[in-house]
PDB file of C-alpha atoms in Angstrom:
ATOM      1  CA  UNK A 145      -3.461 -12.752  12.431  1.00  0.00           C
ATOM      2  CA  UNK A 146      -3.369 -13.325   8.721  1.00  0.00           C
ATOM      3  CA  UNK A 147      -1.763 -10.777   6.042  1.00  0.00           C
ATOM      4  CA  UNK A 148      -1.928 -11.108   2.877  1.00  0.00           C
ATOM      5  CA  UNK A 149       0.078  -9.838  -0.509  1.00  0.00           C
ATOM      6  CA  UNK A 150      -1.612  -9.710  -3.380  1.00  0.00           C
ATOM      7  CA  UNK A 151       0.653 -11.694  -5.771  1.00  0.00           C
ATOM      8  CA  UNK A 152      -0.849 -11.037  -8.946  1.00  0.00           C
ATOM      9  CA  UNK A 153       2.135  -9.098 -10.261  1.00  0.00           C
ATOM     10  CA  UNK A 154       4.896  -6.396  -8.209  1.00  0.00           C
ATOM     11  CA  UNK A 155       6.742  -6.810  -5.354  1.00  0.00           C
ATOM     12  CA  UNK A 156       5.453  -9.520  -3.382  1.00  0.00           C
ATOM     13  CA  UNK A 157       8.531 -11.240  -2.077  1.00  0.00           C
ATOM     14  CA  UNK A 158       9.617  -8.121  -0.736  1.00  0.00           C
ATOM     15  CA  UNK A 159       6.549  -7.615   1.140  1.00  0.00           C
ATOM     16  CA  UNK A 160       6.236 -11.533   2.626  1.00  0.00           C
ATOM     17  CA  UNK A 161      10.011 -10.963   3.629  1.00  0.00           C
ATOM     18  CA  UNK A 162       8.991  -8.147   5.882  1.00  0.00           C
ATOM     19  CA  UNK A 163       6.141  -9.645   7.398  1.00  0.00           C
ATOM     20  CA  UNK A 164       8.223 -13.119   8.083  1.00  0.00           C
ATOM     21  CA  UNK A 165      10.929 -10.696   9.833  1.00  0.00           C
ATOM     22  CA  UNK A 166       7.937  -9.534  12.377  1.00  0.00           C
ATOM     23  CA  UNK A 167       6.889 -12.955  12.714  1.00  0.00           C
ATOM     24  CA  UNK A 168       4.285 -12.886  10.198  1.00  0.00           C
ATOM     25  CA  UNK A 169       3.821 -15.901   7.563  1.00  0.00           C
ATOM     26  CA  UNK A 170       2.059 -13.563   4.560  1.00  0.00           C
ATOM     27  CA  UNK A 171      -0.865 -15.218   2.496  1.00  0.00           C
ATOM     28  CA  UNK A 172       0.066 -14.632  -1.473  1.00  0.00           C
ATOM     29  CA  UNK A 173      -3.387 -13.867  -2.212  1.00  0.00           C
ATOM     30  CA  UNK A 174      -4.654 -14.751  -6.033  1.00  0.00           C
ATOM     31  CA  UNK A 175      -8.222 -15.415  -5.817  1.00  0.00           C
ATOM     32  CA  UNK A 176     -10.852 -13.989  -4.057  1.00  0.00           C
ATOM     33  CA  UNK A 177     -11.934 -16.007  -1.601  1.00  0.00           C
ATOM     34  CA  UNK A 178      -8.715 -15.607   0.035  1.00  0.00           C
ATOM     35  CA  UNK A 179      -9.092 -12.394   0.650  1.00  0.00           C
ATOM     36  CA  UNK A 180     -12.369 -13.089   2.371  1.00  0.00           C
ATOM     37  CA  UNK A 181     -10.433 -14.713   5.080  1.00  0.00           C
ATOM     38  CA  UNK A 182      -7.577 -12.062   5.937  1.00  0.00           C
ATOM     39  CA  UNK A 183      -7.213  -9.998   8.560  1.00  0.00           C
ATOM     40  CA  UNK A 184      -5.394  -7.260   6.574  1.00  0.00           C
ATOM     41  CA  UNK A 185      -3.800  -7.001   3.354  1.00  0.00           C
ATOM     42  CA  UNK A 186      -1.105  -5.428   1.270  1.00  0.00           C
ATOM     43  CA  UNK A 187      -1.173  -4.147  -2.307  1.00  0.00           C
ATOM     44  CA  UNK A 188       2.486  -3.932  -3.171  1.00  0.00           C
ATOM     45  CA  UNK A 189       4.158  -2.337  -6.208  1.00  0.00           C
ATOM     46  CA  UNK A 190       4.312  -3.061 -10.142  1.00  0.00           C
ATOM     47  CA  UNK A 191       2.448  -2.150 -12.905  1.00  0.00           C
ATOM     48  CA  UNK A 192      -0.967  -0.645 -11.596  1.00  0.00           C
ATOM     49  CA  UNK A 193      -3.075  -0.746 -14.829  1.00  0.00           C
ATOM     50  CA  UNK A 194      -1.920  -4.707 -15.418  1.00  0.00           C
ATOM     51  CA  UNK A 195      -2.559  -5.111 -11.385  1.00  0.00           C
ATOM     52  CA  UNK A 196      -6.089  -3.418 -11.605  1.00  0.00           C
ATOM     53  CA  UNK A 197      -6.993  -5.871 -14.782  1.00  0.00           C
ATOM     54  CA  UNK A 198      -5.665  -8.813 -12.872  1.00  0.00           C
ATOM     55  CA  UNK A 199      -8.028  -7.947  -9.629  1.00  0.00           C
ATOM     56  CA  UNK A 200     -11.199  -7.419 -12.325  1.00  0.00           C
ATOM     57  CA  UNK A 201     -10.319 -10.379 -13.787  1.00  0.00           C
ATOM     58  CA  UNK A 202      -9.887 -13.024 -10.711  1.00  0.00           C
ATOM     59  CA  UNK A 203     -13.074 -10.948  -8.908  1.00  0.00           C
ATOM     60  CA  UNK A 204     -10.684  -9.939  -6.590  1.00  0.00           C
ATOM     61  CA  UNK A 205     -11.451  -6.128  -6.344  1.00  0.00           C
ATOM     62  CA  UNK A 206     -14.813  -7.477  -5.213  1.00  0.00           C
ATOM     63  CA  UNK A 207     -13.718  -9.250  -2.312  1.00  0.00           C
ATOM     64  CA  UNK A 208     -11.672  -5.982  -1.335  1.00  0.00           C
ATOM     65  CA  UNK A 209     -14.327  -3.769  -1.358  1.00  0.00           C
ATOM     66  CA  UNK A 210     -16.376  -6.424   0.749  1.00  0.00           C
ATOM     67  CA  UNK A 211     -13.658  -6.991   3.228  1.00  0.00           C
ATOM     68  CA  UNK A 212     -12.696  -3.623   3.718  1.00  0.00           C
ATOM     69  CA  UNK A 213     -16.817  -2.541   4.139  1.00  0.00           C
ATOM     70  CA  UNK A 214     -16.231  -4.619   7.371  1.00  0.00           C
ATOM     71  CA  UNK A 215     -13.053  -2.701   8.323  1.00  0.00           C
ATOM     72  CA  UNK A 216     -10.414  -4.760   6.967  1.00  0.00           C
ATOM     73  CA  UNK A 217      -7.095  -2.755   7.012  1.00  0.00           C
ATOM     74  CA  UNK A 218      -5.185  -2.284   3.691  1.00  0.00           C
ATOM     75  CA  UNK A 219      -2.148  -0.903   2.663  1.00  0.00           C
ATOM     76  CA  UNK A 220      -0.745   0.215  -0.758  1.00  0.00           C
ATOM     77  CA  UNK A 221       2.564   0.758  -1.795  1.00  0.00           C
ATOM     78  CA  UNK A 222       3.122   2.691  -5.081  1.00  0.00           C
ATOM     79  CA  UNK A 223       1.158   0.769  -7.680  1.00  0.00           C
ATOM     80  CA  UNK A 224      -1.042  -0.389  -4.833  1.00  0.00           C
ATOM     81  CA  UNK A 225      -1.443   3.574  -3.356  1.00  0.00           C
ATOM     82  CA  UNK A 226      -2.894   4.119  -7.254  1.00  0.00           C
ATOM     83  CA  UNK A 227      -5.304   1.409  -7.028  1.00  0.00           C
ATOM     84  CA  UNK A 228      -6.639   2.464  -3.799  1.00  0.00           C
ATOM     85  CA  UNK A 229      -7.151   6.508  -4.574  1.00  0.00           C
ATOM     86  CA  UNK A 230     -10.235   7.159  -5.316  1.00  0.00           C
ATOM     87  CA  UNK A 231      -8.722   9.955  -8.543  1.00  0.00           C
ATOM     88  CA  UNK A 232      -6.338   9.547 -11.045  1.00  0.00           C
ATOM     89  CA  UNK A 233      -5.092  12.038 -12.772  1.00  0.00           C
ATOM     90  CA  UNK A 234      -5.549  12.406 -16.067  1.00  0.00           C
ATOM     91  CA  UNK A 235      -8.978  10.961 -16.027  1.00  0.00           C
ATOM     92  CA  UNK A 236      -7.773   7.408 -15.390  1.00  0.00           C
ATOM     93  CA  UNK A 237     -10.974   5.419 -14.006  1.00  0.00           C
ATOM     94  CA  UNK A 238     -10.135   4.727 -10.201  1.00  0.00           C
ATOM     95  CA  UNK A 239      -9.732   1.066  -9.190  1.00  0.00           C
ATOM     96  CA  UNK A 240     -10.574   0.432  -6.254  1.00  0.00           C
ATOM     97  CA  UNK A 241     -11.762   4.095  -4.784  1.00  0.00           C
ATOM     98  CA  UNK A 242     -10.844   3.218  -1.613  1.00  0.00           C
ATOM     99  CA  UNK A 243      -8.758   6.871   0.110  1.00  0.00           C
ATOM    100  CA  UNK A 244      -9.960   9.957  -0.443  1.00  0.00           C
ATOM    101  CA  UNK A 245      -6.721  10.720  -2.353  1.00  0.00           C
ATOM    102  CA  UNK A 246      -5.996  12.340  -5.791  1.00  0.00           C
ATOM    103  CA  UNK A 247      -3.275  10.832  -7.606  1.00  0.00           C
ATOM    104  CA  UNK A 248      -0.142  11.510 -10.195  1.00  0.00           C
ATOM    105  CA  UNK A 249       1.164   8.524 -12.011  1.00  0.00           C
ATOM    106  CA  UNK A 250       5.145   8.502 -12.061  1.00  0.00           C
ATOM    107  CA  UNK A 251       5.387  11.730 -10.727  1.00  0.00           C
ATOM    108  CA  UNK A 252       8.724  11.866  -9.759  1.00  0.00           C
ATOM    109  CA  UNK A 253       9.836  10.530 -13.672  1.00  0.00           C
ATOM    110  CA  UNK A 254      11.023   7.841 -15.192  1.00  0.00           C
ATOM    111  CA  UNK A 255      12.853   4.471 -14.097  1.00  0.00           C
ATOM    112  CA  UNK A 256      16.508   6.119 -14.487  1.00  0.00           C
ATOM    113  CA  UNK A 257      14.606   9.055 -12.007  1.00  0.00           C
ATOM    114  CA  UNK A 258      14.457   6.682  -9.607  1.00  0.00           C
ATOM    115  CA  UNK A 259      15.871   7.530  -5.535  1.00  0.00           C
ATOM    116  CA  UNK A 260      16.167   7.145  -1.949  1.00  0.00           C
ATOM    117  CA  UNK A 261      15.097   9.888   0.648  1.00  0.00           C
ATOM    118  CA  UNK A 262      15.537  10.225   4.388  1.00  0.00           C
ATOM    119  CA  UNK A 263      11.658  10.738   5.502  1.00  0.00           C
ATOM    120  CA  UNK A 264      11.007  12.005   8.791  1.00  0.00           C
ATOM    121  CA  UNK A 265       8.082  10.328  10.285  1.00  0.00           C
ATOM    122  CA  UNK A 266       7.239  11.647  13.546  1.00  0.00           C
ATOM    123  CA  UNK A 267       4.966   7.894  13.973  1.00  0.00           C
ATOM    124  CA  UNK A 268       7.591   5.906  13.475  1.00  0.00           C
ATOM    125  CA  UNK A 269       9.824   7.742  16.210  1.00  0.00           C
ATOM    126  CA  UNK A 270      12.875  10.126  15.573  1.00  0.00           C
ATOM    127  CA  UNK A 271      15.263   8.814  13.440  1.00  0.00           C
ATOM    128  CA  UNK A 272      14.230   9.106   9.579  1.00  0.00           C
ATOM    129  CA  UNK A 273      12.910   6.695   7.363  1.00  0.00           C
ATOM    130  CA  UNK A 274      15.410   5.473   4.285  1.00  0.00           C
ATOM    131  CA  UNK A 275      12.422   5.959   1.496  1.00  0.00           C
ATOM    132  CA  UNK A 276      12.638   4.225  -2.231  1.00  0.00           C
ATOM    133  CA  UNK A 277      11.224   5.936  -4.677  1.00  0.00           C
ATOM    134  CA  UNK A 278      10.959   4.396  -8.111  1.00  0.00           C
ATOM    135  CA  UNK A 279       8.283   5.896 -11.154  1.00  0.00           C
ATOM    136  CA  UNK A 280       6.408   7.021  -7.681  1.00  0.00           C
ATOM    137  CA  UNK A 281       3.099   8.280  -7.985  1.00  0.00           C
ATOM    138  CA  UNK A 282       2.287  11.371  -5.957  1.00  0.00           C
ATOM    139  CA  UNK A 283      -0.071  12.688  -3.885  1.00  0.00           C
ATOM    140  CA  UNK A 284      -2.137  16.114  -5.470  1.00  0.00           C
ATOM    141  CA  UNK A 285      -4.735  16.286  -3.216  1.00  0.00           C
ATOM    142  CA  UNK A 286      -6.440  14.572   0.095  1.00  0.00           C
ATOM    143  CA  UNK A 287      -9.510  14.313   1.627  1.00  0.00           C
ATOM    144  CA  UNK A 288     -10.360  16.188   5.018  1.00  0.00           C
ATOM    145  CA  UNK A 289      -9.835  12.679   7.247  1.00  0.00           C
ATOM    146  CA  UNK A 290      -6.888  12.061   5.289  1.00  0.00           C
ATOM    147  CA  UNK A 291      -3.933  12.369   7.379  1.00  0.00           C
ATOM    148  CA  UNK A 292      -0.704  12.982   5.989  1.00  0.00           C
ATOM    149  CA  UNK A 293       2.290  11.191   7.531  1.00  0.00           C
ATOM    150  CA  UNK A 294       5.058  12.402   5.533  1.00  0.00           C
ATOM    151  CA  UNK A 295       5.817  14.634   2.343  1.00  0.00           C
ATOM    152  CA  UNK A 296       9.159  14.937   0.086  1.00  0.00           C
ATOM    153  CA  UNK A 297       9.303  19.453   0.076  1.00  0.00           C
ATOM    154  CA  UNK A 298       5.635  19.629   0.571  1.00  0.00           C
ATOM    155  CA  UNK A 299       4.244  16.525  -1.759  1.00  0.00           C
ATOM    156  CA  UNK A 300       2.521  14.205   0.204  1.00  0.00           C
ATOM    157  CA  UNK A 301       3.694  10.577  -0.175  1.00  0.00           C
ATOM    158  CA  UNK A 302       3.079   8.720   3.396  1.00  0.00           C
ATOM    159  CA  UNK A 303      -0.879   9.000   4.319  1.00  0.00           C
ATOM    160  CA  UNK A 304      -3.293   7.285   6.226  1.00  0.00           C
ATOM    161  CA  UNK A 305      -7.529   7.395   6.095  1.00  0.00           C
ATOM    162  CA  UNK A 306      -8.903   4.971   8.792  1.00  0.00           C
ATOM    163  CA  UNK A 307      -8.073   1.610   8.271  1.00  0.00           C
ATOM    164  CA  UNK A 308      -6.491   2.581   5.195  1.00  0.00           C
ATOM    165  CA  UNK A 309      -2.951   3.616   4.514  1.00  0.00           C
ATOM    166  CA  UNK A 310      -0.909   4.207   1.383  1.00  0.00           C
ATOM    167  CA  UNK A 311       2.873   4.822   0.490  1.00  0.00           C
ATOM    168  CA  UNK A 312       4.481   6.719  -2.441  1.00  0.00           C
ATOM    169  CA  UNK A 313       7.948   5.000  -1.508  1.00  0.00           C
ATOM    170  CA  UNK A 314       8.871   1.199  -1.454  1.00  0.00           C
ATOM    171  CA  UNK A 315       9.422   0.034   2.628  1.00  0.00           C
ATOM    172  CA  UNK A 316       9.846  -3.499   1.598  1.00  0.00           C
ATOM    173  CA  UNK A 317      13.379  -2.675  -0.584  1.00  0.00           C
ATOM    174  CA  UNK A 318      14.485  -1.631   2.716  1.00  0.00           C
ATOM    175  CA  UNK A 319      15.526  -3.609   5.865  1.00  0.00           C
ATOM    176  CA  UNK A 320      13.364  -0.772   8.271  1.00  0.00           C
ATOM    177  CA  UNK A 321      10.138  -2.826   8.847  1.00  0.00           C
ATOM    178  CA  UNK A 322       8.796   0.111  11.163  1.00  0.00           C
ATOM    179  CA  UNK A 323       6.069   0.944   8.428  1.00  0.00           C
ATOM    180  CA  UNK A 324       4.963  -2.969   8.262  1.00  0.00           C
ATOM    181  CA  UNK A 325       4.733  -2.953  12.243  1.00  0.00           C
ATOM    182  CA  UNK A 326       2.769   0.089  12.006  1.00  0.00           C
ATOM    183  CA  UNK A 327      -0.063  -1.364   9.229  1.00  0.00           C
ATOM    184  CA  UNK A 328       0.583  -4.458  11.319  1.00  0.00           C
ATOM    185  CA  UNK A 329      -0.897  -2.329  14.774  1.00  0.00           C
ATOM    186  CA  UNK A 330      -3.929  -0.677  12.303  1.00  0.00           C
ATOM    187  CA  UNK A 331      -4.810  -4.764  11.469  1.00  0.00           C
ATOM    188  CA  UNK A 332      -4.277  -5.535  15.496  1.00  0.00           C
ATOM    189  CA  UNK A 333      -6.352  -2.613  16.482  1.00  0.00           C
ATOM    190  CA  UNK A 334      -8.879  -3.077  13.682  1.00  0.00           C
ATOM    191  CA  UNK A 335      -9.552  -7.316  14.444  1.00  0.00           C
ATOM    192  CA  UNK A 336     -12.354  -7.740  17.068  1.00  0.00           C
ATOM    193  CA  UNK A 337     -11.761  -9.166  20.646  1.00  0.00           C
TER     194      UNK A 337
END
C-alpha cells in the first residue's frame, strides 16, 4: 500500500510519523507523477492559499483530480480540508472541489486562539479523541452524502464523502493514530483485489 503526504509546505513530518507508527513508510509527494502511483494520499496542514499555488504550479492538482476520478482515497487536515471543499467562504475560488463541503477559513480565530478538545467519535470506539485545533477552518454547510463524524457544540469539523475524508483538527500533533488507521481502512477498502 503506498500513502503519500504532500510535502509542498505544512505538516508533513507529522503525518509520515503516523503512518511509520502503523507500519506505513509515507511517499513525500512533490510532483505529479507521484501521485499517479499512490494508493491514497494525505493533504496535511499549513498555509492553504501558498499550498493550492504550489499544487497549480508542480501540476499536481491535476494528478489529484485524475487519481481520485479512479477512487483514490484522500484525506485533508485543516489547510488540506480547505483545499478539498468544493466552497470557500468569502468567495475564495475552491481548489481542488473535491467534498461537497462549505468552508470558513480560521474560524475558530487566530494563532494565540489556538486549542485542544476531547471529540467523541463514535467510529473510532468510546473513548474520545484529544483534537488540535489551530486557525481551524470550519465546516458551514455539507452536502446530502456528506457524513458528519464529529462536531465541536454543533460545528462540524470531522466528515467523510466516499473515499474522501477531511479534518478541522490536527491528528498527527497527537500520539492517537486511530484517525490514520481509519483513512488507512478507506485506502484498504478502496484498492482492488
Amino acid at each position: 500500500m503506498k500513502i503519500g503526504v504532500l510535502a509542498l509546505q505544512g505538516s508533513v513530518e507529522e503525518h509520515a510519523r503516523s503512518l511509520r507508527r502503523l507500519g506505513v513508510e509515507p511517499v513525500a509527494v512533490r510532483r505529479a507523477e507521484q501521485v499517479r502511483e499512490l494508493d491514497g494520499l494525505i493533504l496535511p496542514g499549513g498555509e492553504s492559499t501558498t499550498l493550492g499555488k504550489l499544487m497549480r504550479l508542480y501540476e499536481v492538482d491535476q494528478a489529484i483530480r485524475e487519481r481520485t476520478a479512479h477512487g483514490m482515497p484522500v484525506y485533508g487536515t485543516c489547510a488540506g480540508m480547505i483545499l478539498m471543499a468544493k466552497q470557500i467562504s468569502g468567495g475564495e475560488a475552491p481548489h481542488l472541489a473535491l467534498i461537497d463541503l462549505v468552508v470558513t477559513r480560521n474560524a475558530s480565530g487566530r494563532q494565540v486562539d489556538s486549542y485542544e478538545r476531547d471529540l467523541p467519535v463514535p467510529d473510532l470506539g468510546e473513548s474520545p479523541f484529544k483534537a488540535v485545533f489551530i486557525r481551524a477552518p470550519y465546516i458551514d454547510d455539507v452536502g446530502e452524502d456528506v457524513r458528519v463524524l464529529a462536531d465541536v457544540d454543533g460545528t462540524p469539523v470531522f466528515a467523510r464523502e466516499g473515499n474522501f475524508l477531511v479534518s478541522s483538527f490536527h491528528p498527527e500533533l497527537t500520539d492517537d493514530d486511530r484517525i490514520h488507521e481509519y483513512f488507512l481502512n478507506m485506502v484498504r477498502s478502496a484498492r482492488p483485489n
